[in-house]
Amino acid sequence: MNPPNPSILQRQSLATLLPAVLLSLLPAMALADPLPSWNAGHSKSTIVDFVETTSDPDSEDFVPQERRIAVFDNDGTLWSEQPAYTQLLYALDRASEADPEALDTPLKKAAAEGDIDTLLEAGEEGIQALLSLSHQDLSLSDFQQDVSDWLANATHPATGRFYTDMVYQPMLELLGYLRDHGFSTYIVSGGGLEFMRVFASDVYGVPPQNIIGSTGEMELVDLEDDPQLYKRGGDIWLDDGPGKVISINRHLGQRPILAVGNSDGDVPMLIWTTEGEGPRLGVLVHHTDGEREVAYDSDSHIGRLADGLEQAEARDWQLIDMARDWQRLYPEKP
Amino acid sequence: MNPPNPSILQRQSLATLLPAVLLSLLPAMALADPLPSWNAGHSKSTIVDFVETTSDPDSEDFVPQERRIAVFDNDGTLWSEQPAYTQLLYALDRASEADPEALDTPLKKAAAEGDIDTLLEAGEEGIQALLSLSHQDLSLSDFQQDVSDWLANATHPATGRFYTDMVYQPMLELLGYLRDHGFSTYIVSGGGLEFMRVFASDVYGVPPQNIIGSTGEMELVDLEDDPQLYKRGGDIWLDDGPGKVISINRHLGQRPILAVGNSDGDVPMLIWTTEGEGPRLGVLVHHTDGEREVAYDSDSHIGRLADGLEQAEARDWQLIDMARDWQRLYPEKP
């Protein structure tokens, strides 16, 4: 009897083994790349190391699930914020449609004309004028329906995309990866609380009770027959800078262990998070990508980042270089 | 061979069978009485029916877990509030120890002398005077340590119990029963947010992020070197009446499906909860138990209940008659 032809044997073995080999590789591939839109490098490995060690009961850096809390800024961190915050564009759209009789101050006229420079120069008064034409004296449910309608139709002037399609794919992956490892994910944004709640659950998987944001005054009307919440004018709680820390404490009563932001307004939140005891991580997104988005930092009105770059260096926060670290910016179009 | 003695056989069989019979009964007993400190009756069966049907995927009243949200008032609902709110007793204790030089107004003097009538007559100014001597211009961590120390030592004038041993055993069972059925349990109290967080996790199993309450102004100090939150004076957010609805919306962004309270200050929260769509339950605790606690409703300064009794009748809320419905009031002493 002749010995079997070795080359045939080899081919047979390979053919038999291949499916099993591929199957055995699948979990390893999933473990090896939980963040497919992140390029290999220090940013990615730092984040993965932090998530794996804090969620591994056998690690000395293990953090119990109830303290595995991650907070994310929204504008410029989870979705694009240039040429202006999406909520600002919504407000300007609505102000442009305002009844001319409602334009009874120069600032309201500026709002209706889309004169952003005049509004920003006027500071909080300018914002109040704009909000008065778009965000107040209507029921919360009418407001949120209107935002929903707007988001379903308005498109970005440069990309032509819907704004909810201008979320960062790498961040969607990071949010899911964190939740898969027992983290609770929260948004802590200078944007309006009720504006974000319209889309954050569908787009980010973040439920309404995990959103912290700026708020105006609210009134409960018609309690006896048909109770409704109405958005009113008056004081605004601006959830930015130190306000983010105060809001986080008010809402959560504990320090997060991971904070992700992109501007100087996020610096107090990142310090508060990373100066706590035990394993901590601060992550700062640096908008370096002039080709796929806009490159900006210290000179920008929107999302200014200057102090944060120094703090990141001094406090060993992970700086995300968008051009280098992110293989893909936005999700594939549906 | 004689047949075996039947009586011996019987005894043997019973002895053999008994442990198995008992074991098989245990799950059935647990199902049959999830609330052992609640006497059988309409209150108990209404609550059990609501919890079982809303958490049963095969029921037409099933509510998905993310919307199974229950809110509880604290003072008078989860623990005793007579002769005065525990937090008020804490504040008076601390005011009585204040530096005499700090007593620079008549209301502060009244606070230091424990003159509750004068403080209450002065309304918010009276409360502010009391809080200024006990709740402000100290770090949040120092405040919470002080509350913790006080709760570990102060005892109730009538019962001699620690205040945290004057929680209602039936409510502890209800909180656990709800969580076992996938409900998220929240406290929504007129009491101070940071005061409640000191004990609510240990005593009620309610974590800090599930607590909604009254708040004062907070300041972030020493951000660069040793960031700390400080309690300051200024405006107070009073989480009572319509304010509870506004707070719930701000924190949760959705209506609860179950609300439990005991005073007129809880009426808006119960209306807001029960007027939503789908299965809803409002529960109102009526302090009818003059033997084990204090019987009070419409004539009481603390926990006044008048409108609520009419609303409960009109809106079919479940009224808890403490004397009749609760077999036990407080937990057994350790």
XYZ file of C-alpha atoms in Angstrom, chain A residues 77-325:
249
model
C -17.485 65.288 21.681
C -20.302 63.019 20.484
C -21.330 64.968 17.387
C -20.043 67.857 15.281
C -20.493 71.409 16.554
C -19.270 73.493 13.593
C -20.158 75.978 12.200
C -22.393 76.297 15.305
C -24.082 74.121 17.925
C -26.980 72.263 16.323
C -29.379 73.631 18.920
C -28.305 77.174 18.026
C -29.083 76.465 14.359
C -32.497 75.138 15.370
C -33.203 78.248 17.438
C -32.130 80.563 14.617
C -34.381 78.686 12.178
C -37.346 79.134 14.485
C -36.481 82.777 15.241
C -36.410 83.505 11.499
C -40.053 82.406 11.329
C -41.170 84.490 14.340
C -44.153 86.824 14.151
C -42.695 90.288 13.299
C -44.729 91.751 16.174
C -42.743 89.593 18.599
C -39.482 91.286 17.538
C -39.823 94.116 20.052
C -36.142 94.520 20.991
C -32.982 94.993 18.880
C -31.643 91.645 20.107
C -34.797 89.795 19.074
C -34.501 91.454 15.649
C -30.880 90.276 15.480
C -32.031 86.762 16.374
C -34.673 86.779 13.639
C -32.080 87.994 11.126
C -29.595 85.281 12.118
C -27.060 87.852 13.261
C -25.042 85.479 15.452
C -22.201 87.942 16.101
C -24.545 90.503 17.681
C -26.184 87.807 19.790
C -22.889 86.382 21.051
C -21.500 89.859 21.805
C -24.547 90.510 23.993
C -23.755 87.443 26.083
C -26.570 85.963 28.158
C -28.989 88.700 27.044
C -28.435 87.663 23.450
C -29.063 84.008 24.260
C -32.203 84.971 26.198
C -33.527 86.939 23.231
C -32.967 83.983 20.932
C -34.504 81.490 23.356
C -37.544 83.707 23.879
C -38.374 83.251 20.175
C -37.825 79.514 20.049
C -37.680 77.790 23.433
C -40.305 79.259 25.704
C -44.020 79.627 26.412
C -44.895 76.342 24.810
C -45.585 72.943 26.273
C -42.686 70.574 26.694
C -44.354 68.014 24.442
C -44.958 70.607 21.674
C -41.350 71.759 21.964
C -39.978 68.246 21.719
C -42.251 67.401 18.788
C -41.018 70.507 17.001
C -37.363 69.600 17.630
C -38.052 66.092 16.387
C -39.636 67.431 13.183
C -36.741 69.816 12.648
C -34.108 67.106 13.143
C -35.949 64.893 10.648
C -35.680 67.582 7.946
C -32.842 70.038 8.520
C -29.489 69.216 6.971
C -25.975 70.480 7.566
C -24.885 73.255 5.143
C -21.546 71.644 4.301
C -22.131 67.874 4.489
C -25.788 67.728 3.510
C -26.249 65.162 6.275
C -28.974 65.153 8.882
C -27.485 66.389 12.149
C -28.165 63.062 13.851
C -26.005 61.462 11.141
C -23.116 63.695 12.190
C -22.452 61.809 15.381
C -18.979 60.348 15.686
C -18.913 56.654 14.835
C -15.909 56.017 17.143
C -17.889 57.502 20.045
C -20.962 55.380 19.292
C -18.665 52.364 19.517
C -17.114 53.613 22.752
C -20.530 54.181 24.381
C -21.612 50.646 23.518
C -18.281 49.167 24.577
C -18.545 50.866 27.970
C -22.106 49.655 28.531
C -21.062 46.133 27.507
C -18.553 46.353 30.352
C -21.082 47.440 32.948
C -20.526 51.173 32.751
C -23.426 53.598 33.067
C -23.057 56.248 30.372
C -24.254 59.816 30.984
C -24.284 62.919 28.820
C -23.316 66.172 30.562
C -23.781 68.971 28.075
C -24.062 72.733 27.920
C -26.884 72.053 25.464
C -30.511 72.035 26.501
C -31.641 69.032 28.536
C -34.982 68.690 26.755
C -33.460 69.247 23.320
C -31.049 66.342 23.769
C -33.675 64.005 25.149
C -35.414 64.105 21.762
C -32.687 62.077 20.047
C -30.172 60.815 22.633
C -31.957 57.576 23.390
C -32.229 56.511 19.729
C -28.915 57.895 18.566
C -26.614 57.270 21.543
C -28.529 54.642 23.506
C -28.580 57.058 26.463
C -31.985 57.105 28.199
C -33.622 60.367 29.344
C -32.652 59.905 33.004
C -28.959 59.720 32.025
C -28.914 63.176 30.472
C -27.717 66.270 32.282
C -27.899 69.639 30.572
C -28.831 73.297 30.643
C -32.361 74.066 31.773
C -34.795 76.959 31.789
C -37.729 77.456 34.106
C -40.638 75.077 33.838
C -44.226 75.521 34.968
C -46.831 72.878 35.736
C -50.182 74.017 34.297
C -53.732 72.671 34.383
C -52.873 70.250 37.161
C -56.416 69.141 37.879
C -57.621 68.320 34.366
C -54.744 67.840 31.975
C -51.394 68.411 33.688
C -48.732 69.712 31.297
C -45.249 71.101 31.724
C -44.599 74.418 29.989
C -41.231 75.901 29.138
C -40.999 79.470 30.465
C -38.493 82.315 30.375
C -36.562 83.446 33.419
C -33.339 82.107 34.851
C -31.281 79.623 32.911
C -29.069 77.001 34.496
C -26.034 76.951 32.220
C -24.476 73.529 32.453
C -20.922 74.442 31.538
C -17.538 74.837 33.232
C -17.844 74.450 37.035
C -21.612 74.129 36.471
C -20.994 70.692 35.003
C -19.425 69.510 38.244
C -22.301 70.918 40.285
C -24.828 69.282 37.950
C -23.054 65.935 38.060
C -23.049 65.999 41.842
C -26.681 67.034 41.982
C -27.739 64.297 39.588
C -25.398 61.460 40.531
C -24.110 62.169 44.031
C -20.780 60.605 43.170
C -17.747 61.258 40.990
C -17.585 59.544 37.619
C -14.447 57.491 36.913
C -14.287 58.401 33.220
C -14.946 61.809 31.651
C -14.779 62.691 27.963
C -14.917 66.245 26.622
C -13.506 68.506 23.934
C -13.419 72.113 25.130
C -12.329 74.337 28.002
C -15.894 74.127 29.327
C -15.228 70.472 30.054
C -12.017 71.058 32.020
C -13.615 71.296 35.510
C -15.556 68.062 34.849
C -12.371 66.297 33.785
C -10.425 67.574 36.798
C -13.260 66.588 39.148
C -13.319 63.111 37.627
C -9.616 62.428 37.431
C -8.640 63.865 40.829
C -10.769 61.319 42.672
C -9.257 58.231 44.301
C -8.697 54.948 42.481
C -8.501 54.344 38.732
C -9.583 57.386 36.689
C -9.398 58.435 33.087
C -9.833 61.820 31.427
C -10.205 61.961 27.650
C -10.105 65.129 25.568
C -11.060 65.186 21.882
C -8.803 67.482 19.835
C -10.360 68.620 16.567
C -7.337 68.152 14.302
C -9.173 66.950 11.226
C -9.443 69.782 8.687
C -10.215 67.370 5.865
C -13.128 65.370 7.214
C -14.385 68.055 9.627
C -12.891 71.372 10.847
C -9.531 71.809 12.552
C -9.912 74.155 15.519
C -8.882 74.740 19.112
C -7.703 77.914 20.857
C -8.982 80.425 18.276
C -12.518 79.082 17.981
C -15.594 80.750 19.473
C -17.384 77.403 19.400
C -15.671 74.662 21.374
C -12.613 76.715 22.325
C -9.796 74.486 23.584
C -6.713 76.147 25.086
C -6.511 75.596 28.852
C -7.618 72.013 28.259
C -4.533 71.249 26.160
C -2.269 72.369 29.016
C -4.319 70.496 31.589
C -4.228 67.327 29.497
C -0.443 67.503 29.431
C -0.129 68.258 33.142
C -2.712 65.731 34.332
C -1.998 62.934 31.879
C -5.390 62.951 30.198
C -5.653 61.068 26.936
C -5.772 63.498 24.021
C -7.646 62.174 20.978
C -6.111 63.354 17.720
C -9.165 62.993 15.489
C -7.219 62.932 12.213
C -4.800 60.296 13.476
C -6.926 58.235 15.901
